[in-house]
mmCIF file of C-alpha atoms in Angstrom:
data_model
loop_
_atom_site.group_PDB
_atom_site.id
_atom_site.type_symbol
_atom_site.label_atom_id
_atom_site.label_comp_id
_atom_site.label_asym_id
_atom_site.label_seq_id
_atom_site.Cartn_x
_atom_site.Cartn_y
_atom_site.Cartn_z
ATOM 1 C CA MET A 1 107.963 -88.648 207.103
ATOM 2 C CA GLY A 2 106.520 -89.043 210.564
ATOM 3 C CA ARG A 3 103.267 -90.465 211.853
ATOM 4 C CA VAL A 4 99.979 -89.070 213.062
ATOM 5 C CA ILE A 5 99.320 -90.664 216.438
ATOM 6 C CA VAL A 6 95.691 -90.191 217.398
ATOM 7 C CA LEU A 7 94.616 -90.456 221.011
ATOM 8 C CA GLY A 8 90.860 -90.295 221.129
ATOM 9 C CA SER A 9 87.416 -91.775 221.227
ATOM 10 C CA ILE A 10 86.072 -94.701 219.245
ATOM 11 C CA ASN A 11 82.287 -94.664 219.105
ATOM 12 C CA VAL A 12 79.306 -96.091 217.349
ATOM 13 C CA ASP A 13 77.027 -93.288 216.153
ATOM 14 C CA LEU A 14 73.286 -93.868 216.155
ATOM 15 C CA GLU A 15 71.830 -91.171 213.926
ATOM 16 C CA THR A 16 68.260 -90.143 213.266
ATOM 17 C CA LYS A 17 66.883 -87.405 211.042
ATOM 18 C CA ILE A 18 64.251 -85.048 212.393
ATOM 19 C CA ASP A 19 62.382 -82.088 210.947
ATOM 20 C CA SER A 20 62.990 -79.908 214.012
ATOM 21 C CA TYR A 21 64.535 -80.257 217.455
ATOM 22 C CA PRO A 22 62.138 -80.965 220.324
ATOM 23 C CA ASN A 23 61.485 -78.435 223.050
ATOM 24 C CA PRO A 24 61.568 -79.637 226.680
ATOM 25 C CA GLY A 25 58.692 -82.045 227.192
ATOM 26 C CA GLU A 26 58.003 -82.311 223.458
ATOM 27 C CA LYS A 27 58.187 -85.510 221.403
ATOM 28 C CA VAL A 28 59.179 -85.533 217.729
ATOM 29 C CA VAL A 29 59.293 -88.426 215.266
ATOM 30 C CA GLY A 30 62.551 -89.421 213.599
ATOM 31 C CA GLU A 31 62.670 -90.568 209.982
ATOM 32 C CA SER A 32 65.109 -93.464 210.406
ATOM 33 C CA LEU A 33 67.884 -94.882 212.580
ATOM 34 C CA GLN A 34 71.331 -95.514 211.111
ATOM 35 C CA ARG A 35 74.376 -97.128 212.765
ATOM 36 C CA TYR A 36 77.654 -95.512 211.773
ATOM 37 C CA ALA A 37 81.314 -95.619 212.753
ATOM 38 C CA GLY A 38 82.208 -92.575 214.831
ATOM 39 C CA GLY A 39 84.063 -91.011 217.727
ATOM 40 C CA LYS A 40 86.150 -87.884 217.270
ATOM 41 C CA GLY A 41 89.378 -89.843 217.576
ATOM 42 C CA ALA A 42 88.414 -92.528 215.073
ATOM 43 C CA ASN A 43 86.953 -89.963 212.673
ATOM 44 C CA GLN A 44 90.150 -87.939 212.707
ATOM 45 C CA ALA A 45 92.309 -91.053 212.340
ATOM 46 C CA VAL A 46 90.349 -92.157 209.269
ATOM 47 C CA ALA A 47 90.618 -88.677 207.750
ATOM 48 C CA ALA A 48 94.370 -88.571 208.330
ATOM 49 C CA ARG A 49 94.865 -92.046 206.889
ATOM 50 C CA ALA A 50 92.929 -91.031 203.773
ATOM 51 C CA ARG A 51 95.756 -88.570 203.031
ATOM 52 C CA GLY A 52 98.232 -91.447 202.781
ATOM 53 C CA VAL A 53 100.156 -90.962 206.022
ATOM 54 C CA GLU A 54 100.941 -93.549 208.683
ATOM 55 C CA VAL A 55 98.379 -93.412 211.470
ATOM 56 C CA GLU A 56 98.334 -95.073 214.876
ATOM 57 C CA MET A 57 95.105 -95.089 216.893
ATOM 58 C CA VAL A 58 95.290 -95.096 220.687
ATOM 59 C CA GLY A 59 92.006 -95.646 222.503
ATOM 60 C CA ALA A 60 89.639 -98.136 224.094
ATOM 61 C CA VAL A 61 86.536 -100.117 223.171
ATOM 62 C CA GLY A 62 84.321 -102.548 225.014
ATOM 63 C CA ASP A 63 84.674 -106.287 224.553
ATOM 64 C CA ASP A 64 81.460 -106.321 222.533
ATOM 65 C CA ASP A 65 80.189 -106.501 218.958
ATOM 66 C CA ALA A 66 80.345 -102.732 218.545
ATOM 67 C CA GLY A 67 83.986 -102.673 219.623
ATOM 68 C CA ARG A 68 84.970 -105.536 217.348
ATOM 69 C CA ALA A 69 83.210 -103.949 214.369
ATOM 70 C CA SER A 70 84.919 -100.624 215.046
ATOM 71 C CA LEU A 71 88.394 -102.148 215.293
ATOM 72 C CA ASN A 72 87.916 -104.291 212.194
ATOM 73 C CA ARG A 73 86.970 -101.201 210.233
ATOM 74 C CA LEU A 74 89.962 -99.170 211.396
ATOM 75 C CA PHE A 75 92.337 -102.074 210.728
ATOM 76 C CA ALA A 76 90.920 -102.516 207.226
ATOM 77 C CA LYS A 77 91.816 -98.898 206.497
ATOM 78 C CA GLY A 78 95.449 -99.526 207.366
ATOM 79 C CA ILE A 79 95.431 -97.839 210.764
ATOM 80 C CA LYS A 80 97.752 -99.371 213.353
ATOM 81 C CA LEU A 81 95.760 -100.151 216.487
ATOM 82 C CA ARG A 82 96.918 -99.606 220.039
ATOM 83 C CA VAL A 83 93.467 -100.039 221.505
ATOM 84 C CA GLU A 84 92.493 -101.562 224.843
ATOM 85 C CA ARG A 85 89.476 -103.875 225.061
ATOM 86 C CA ILE A 86 87.742 -103.183 228.355
ATOM 87 C CA PRO A 87 85.638 -106.059 229.741
ATOM 88 C CA LEU A 88 82.173 -105.405 231.183
ATOM 89 C CA VAL A 89 82.086 -101.877 229.736
ATOM 90 C CA PRO A 90 80.278 -101.019 226.485
ATOM 91 C CA THR A 91 81.941 -99.376 223.523
ATOM 92 C CA GLY A 92 81.238 -95.654 223.443
ATOM 93 C CA HIS A 93 78.151 -94.453 221.610
ATOM 94 C CA ALA A 94 76.872 -91.134 220.341
ATOM 95 C CA ILE A 95 73.197 -90.399 219.741
ATOM 96 C CA VAL A 96 73.007 -87.936 216.860
ATOM 97 C CA PHE A 97 69.971 -85.860 215.939
ATOM 98 C CA SER A 98 70.184 -84.067 212.595
ATOM 99 C CA ASP A 99 67.778 -81.782 210.763
ATOM 100 C CA GLY A 100 69.973 -81.836 207.646
ATOM 101 C CA ARG A 101 71.530 -78.453 208.426
ATOM 102 C CA THR A 102 72.807 -78.785 211.995
ATOM 103 C CA ASN A 103 73.112 -81.565 214.526
ATOM 104 C CA ALA A 104 72.797 -82.180 218.260
ATOM 105 C CA ILE A 105 74.751 -85.001 219.879
ATOM 106 C CA VAL A 106 74.547 -86.900 223.160
ATOM 107 C CA VAL A 107 77.772 -88.799 223.891
ATOM 108 C CA LEU A 108 77.870 -91.940 226.050
ATOM 109 C CA PRO A 109 81.599 -92.390 226.788
ATOM 110 C CA GLY A 110 81.608 -96.105 227.671
ATOM 111 C CA ALA A 111 85.092 -97.570 227.257
ATOM 112 C CA ASN A 112 86.503 -94.209 226.155
ATOM 113 C CA ALA A 113 86.353 -93.114 229.790
ATOM 114 C CA LYS A 114 88.465 -96.114 230.825
ATOM 115 C CA ILE A 115 91.639 -95.467 228.839
ATOM 116 C CA GLY A 116 94.485 -96.114 231.225
ATOM 117 C CA PRO A 117 97.268 -93.739 232.253
ATOM 118 C CA SER A 118 100.402 -93.293 230.158
ATOM 119 C CA PRO A 119 98.669 -94.163 226.867
ATOM 120 C CA LEU A 120 101.657 -93.336 224.648
ATOM 121 C CA ARG A 121 104.228 -95.466 226.452
ATOM 122 C CA PRO A 122 103.848 -98.367 223.967
ATOM 123 C CA ILE A 123 104.630 -96.055 221.013
ATOM 124 C CA HIS A 124 108.171 -96.754 219.818
ATOM 125 C CA GLY A 125 110.414 -94.099 218.309
ATOM 126 C CA LEU A 126 108.236 -91.100 219.130
ATOM 127 C CA GLY A 127 110.048 -87.998 217.921
ATOM 128 C CA PRO A 128 110.030 -84.599 216.201
ATOM 129 C CA ASP A 129 108.707 -85.961 212.898
ATOM 130 C CA ASP A 130 105.524 -87.225 214.577
ATOM 131 C CA ILE A 131 102.281 -85.463 215.445
ATOM 132 C CA LEU A 132 100.104 -86.272 218.419
ATOM 133 C CA LEU A 133 96.498 -85.470 217.533
ATOM 134 C CA THR A 134 94.052 -85.539 220.410
ATOM 135 C CA GLN A 135 90.669 -84.258 221.586
ATOM 136 C CA LEU A 136 88.616 -84.349 224.779
ATOM 137 C CA GLU A 137 86.198 -87.250 224.387
ATOM 138 C CA THR A 138 88.644 -89.240 226.517
ATOM 139 C CA PRO A 139 89.631 -88.437 230.125
ATOM 140 C CA ALA A 140 91.343 -85.077 230.498
ATOM 141 C CA ASP A 141 94.053 -86.566 232.726
ATOM 142 C CA THR A 142 94.912 -89.043 229.981
ATOM 143 C CA VAL A 143 95.136 -86.269 227.392
ATOM 144 C CA VAL A 144 97.330 -84.186 229.686
ATOM 145 C CA ASP A 145 99.704 -87.116 230.257
ATOM 146 C CA ALA A 146 99.893 -87.847 226.532
ATOM 147 C CA VAL A 147 100.618 -84.244 225.563
ATOM 148 C CA ARG A 148 103.374 -83.930 228.144
ATOM 149 C CA TYR A 149 104.873 -87.251 227.079
ATOM 150 C CA ALA A 150 104.792 -86.356 223.373
ATOM 151 C CA THR A 151 106.325 -82.955 224.057
ATOM 152 C CA LYS A 152 109.128 -84.573 226.052
ATOM 153 C CA TYR A 153 110.155 -86.451 222.907
ATOM 154 C CA GLY A 154 109.779 -83.460 220.605
ATOM 155 C CA ALA A 155 106.571 -84.480 218.831
ATOM 156 C CA ARG A 156 104.258 -81.755 217.565
ATOM 157 C CA VAL A 157 100.876 -81.535 219.293
ATOM 158 C CA VAL A 158 97.627 -80.759 217.488
ATOM 159 C CA LEU A 159 95.000 -80.347 220.196
ATOM 160 C CA ASN A 160 91.297 -80.140 219.345
ATOM 161 C CA LEU A 161 89.830 -78.526 222.467
ATOM 162 C CA ALA A 162 86.439 -80.190 222.069
ATOM 163 C CA PRO A 163 84.290 -80.784 223.958
ATOM 164 C CA PHE A 164 85.604 -77.631 225.619
ATOM 165 C CA ALA A 165 87.404 -77.987 228.942
ATOM 166 C CA ALA A 166 90.079 -76.046 230.783
ATOM 167 C CA LEU A 167 93.432 -77.840 230.639
ATOM 168 C CA PRO A 168 96.700 -77.003 232.419
ATOM 169 C CA ALA A 169 98.536 -74.042 230.934
ATOM 170 C CA ASP A 170 101.613 -76.066 229.942
ATOM 171 C CA VAL A 171 99.432 -78.395 227.847
ATOM 172 C CA ILE A 172 97.695 -75.593 225.975
ATOM 173 C CA GLU A 173 100.938 -73.684 225.450
ATOM 174 C CA VAL A 174 102.557 -76.465 223.386
ATOM 175 C CA ALA A 175 99.598 -76.966 221.018
ATOM 176 C CA ASP A 176 100.534 -76.109 217.421
ATOM 177 C CA PRO A 177 97.814 -75.551 216.575
ATOM 178 C CA LEU A 178 95.163 -75.555 219.252
ATOM 179 C CA VAL A 179 91.860 -75.968 217.388
ATOM 180 C CA VAL A 180 88.650 -74.501 218.821
ATOM 181 C CA PRO A 181 85.213 -73.947 217.284
ATOM 182 C CA ALA A 182 84.146 -70.313 217.175
ATOM 183 C CA PRO A 183 81.387 -70.732 219.805
ATOM 184 C CA ASP A 184 84.056 -71.769 222.353
ATOM 185 C CA LEU A 185 86.494 -68.959 221.575
ATOM 186 C CA ALA A 186 85.355 -66.644 224.378
ATOM 187 C CA ALA A 187 85.607 -69.438 226.947
ATOM 188 C CA PHE A 188 89.091 -70.295 225.700
ATOM 189 C CA GLU A 189 90.271 -66.684 225.774
ATOM 190 C CA ALA A 190 89.048 -66.416 229.366
ATOM 191 C CA LEU A 191 91.715 -68.973 230.312
ATOM 192 C CA GLY A 192 94.399 -66.404 229.528
ATOM 193 C CA VAL A 193 96.772 -68.957 227.983
ATOM 194 C CA ARG A 194 98.356 -68.730 224.523
ATOM 195 C CA PRO A 195 99.145 -71.814 222.414
ATOM 196 C CA ARG A 196 101.957 -71.848 219.878
ATOM 197 C CA SER A 197 99.306 -71.256 217.239
ATOM 198 C CA LEU A 198 95.515 -71.015 217.287
ATOM 199 C CA VAL A 199 92.969 -72.221 214.736
ATOM 200 C CA VAL A 200 89.390 -71.015 215.145
ATOM 201 C CA LEU A 201 86.839 -72.951 213.105
ATOM 202 C CA ARG A 202 84.253 -70.713 211.408
ATOM 203 C CA GLY A 203 82.019 -73.279 209.722
ATOM 204 C CA LYS A 204 81.156 -72.384 206.138
ATOM 205 C CA ASP A 205 83.268 -69.228 206.492
ATOM 206 C CA GLY A 206 86.487 -71.232 206.777
ATOM 207 C CA LEU A 207 88.949 -70.854 209.628
ATOM 208 C CA ASP A 208 91.197 -68.288 211.254
ATOM 209 C CA TRP A 209 94.810 -69.277 211.893
ATOM 210 C CA ASP A 210 96.416 -66.801 214.270
ATOM 211 C CA GLY A 211 93.855 -64.261 213.108
ATOM 212 C CA GLU A 212 94.312 -64.826 209.368
ATOM 213 C CA ARG A 213 91.157 -65.969 207.588
ATOM 214 C CA ILE A 214 91.590 -68.947 205.261
ATOM 215 C CA SER A 215 88.612 -69.981 203.139
ATOM 216 C CA GLY A 216 87.809 -73.251 201.435
ATOM 217 C CA PRO A 217 85.295 -74.552 198.897
ATOM 218 C CA VAL A 218 81.707 -73.414 199.351
ATOM 219 C CA VAL A 219 79.144 -76.227 199.413
ATOM 220 C CA PRO A 220 75.714 -75.250 198.065
ATOM 221 C CA ALA A 221 73.030 -75.706 200.697
ATOM 222 C CA GLY A 222 71.251 -78.228 198.492
ATOM 223 C CA ASP A 223 74.342 -80.457 198.449
ATOM 224 C CA VAL A 224 74.661 -80.677 202.233
ATOM 225 C CA VAL A 225 73.594 -84.159 203.339
ATOM 226 C CA ASP A 226 75.009 -84.467 206.867
ATOM 227 C CA THR A 227 77.232 -82.126 208.885
ATOM 228 C CA VAL A 228 78.213 -84.746 211.482
ATOM 229 C CA GLY A 229 81.964 -85.272 211.410
ATOM 230 C CA ALA A 230 82.894 -82.405 209.095
ATOM 231 C CA THR A 231 85.060 -80.832 211.778
ATOM 232 C CA ASP A 232 86.799 -84.161 212.408
ATOM 233 C CA ALA A 233 87.494 -84.586 208.692
ATOM 234 C CA LEU A 234 89.027 -81.120 208.711
ATOM 235 C CA ILE A 235 91.235 -81.702 211.741
ATOM 236 C CA GLY A 236 92.421 -85.162 210.718
ATOM 237 C CA THR A 237 93.338 -83.868 207.274
ATOM 238 C CA LEU A 238 95.085 -80.857 208.781
ATOM 239 C CA ALA A 239 97.292 -83.076 210.947
ATOM 240 C CA ALA A 240 98.123 -85.322 207.997
ATOM 241 C CA GLU A 241 99.140 -82.414 205.786
ATOM 242 C CA LEU A 242 101.270 -80.922 208.548
ATOM 243 C CA VAL A 243 103.101 -84.213 209.125
ATOM 244 C CA LYS A 244 103.822 -84.277 205.375
ATOM 245 C CA GLY A 245 105.443 -80.858 205.678
ATOM 246 C CA ALA A 246 102.754 -78.631 204.160
ATOM 247 C CA ASP A 247 102.695 -74.972 205.162
ATOM 248 C CA ARG A 248 99.694 -73.712 207.082
ATOM 249 C CA HIS A 249 97.881 -72.279 204.056
ATOM 250 C CA ASP A 250 98.113 -75.457 201.994
ATOM 251 C CA ALA A 251 97.281 -77.612 205.018
ATOM 252 C CA ALA A 252 94.282 -75.457 205.900
ATOM 253 C CA PHE A 253 92.884 -75.451 202.365
ATOM 254 C CA ALA A 254 93.224 -79.236 202.103
ATOM 255 C CA ALA A 255 91.495 -79.550 205.472
ATOM 256 C CA LEU A 256 88.630 -77.256 204.486
ATOM 257 C CA SER A 257 88.230 -79.181 201.226
ATOM 258 C CA ALA A 258 87.985 -82.449 203.168
ATOM 259 C CA ALA A 259 85.297 -80.940 205.391
ATOM 260 C CA ALA A 260 83.393 -79.784 202.317
ATOM 261 C CA ASP A 261 83.506 -83.290 200.869
ATOM 262 C CA ASN A 262 82.424 -84.784 204.179
ATOM 263 C CA VAL A 263 79.099 -82.943 204.362
ATOM 264 C CA ARG A 264 78.030 -84.508 201.063
ATOM 265 C CA HIS A 265 77.499 -87.987 202.556
ATOM 266 C CA HIS A 266 75.804 -89.535 205.559
ATOM 267 C CA GLY A 267 77.840 -90.277 208.669
ATOM 268 C CA ALA A 268 81.052 -88.893 210.097
ATOM 269 C CA GLN A 269 83.307 -91.094 207.920
ATOM 270 C CA PRO A 270 83.160 -92.146 204.257
ATOM 271 C CA ASP A 271 81.183 -95.398 203.845
ATOM 272 C CA PRO A 272 80.491 -95.305 207.583
ATOM 273 C CA ARG A 273 77.973 -98.091 208.148
ATOM 274 C CA LEU A 274 78.948 -100.701 210.706
#
């Protein structure tokens, strides 16, 4: 069985609960402030590792307390770390506002924006059994280089096109699947490029894989605690199931089930406090 190699962001999430989102010029009062492990890359790596597969995390943190806490947590979960420590640059942070149903996020990239070129070169034995899982909270040029490098060695690419950005056609074309949230579908289709397969995330309605709707467990509204990170739990689980050889239906249902579990606790990862 191959590995899931995650290239992505490692953040600290600062989350506050609010009753409603402020309008421009308006001030609202938050209920509390929590400090959680986060970053789309780290979230997806933790979700993949929870499925029992080998996971390697490629990224960057600052040489600060937040970076050390983040790396210690990932290491404790059995994730192999290929992470740069960038001096004089803070670890990435995300400021998360949640009303208990939806969330709004401000991302401060920090060290994530400083990942060097050729990030996969230190990975030994990269091949067709492996999956590269990546997103766009790290520099687009770095993602492009990694996808091309992984493809050269026959690895499968799972590309989460979030936050949305236009990438070169050859990068999108090798994604299997390319994963986009439904609100970004029109912008993606405007690019006029077709990936090997396409997953469109539909929230509580499940997902569409090449146009076929696949549904998962329904979470009663009263059981939803925090929606932050549900998508990352889904995508990390999806990559793990694919590397284990699951077909798309079984992989998608496992992924949707992981997302359903994830909304039942605070933070983007299980036991997320740093």
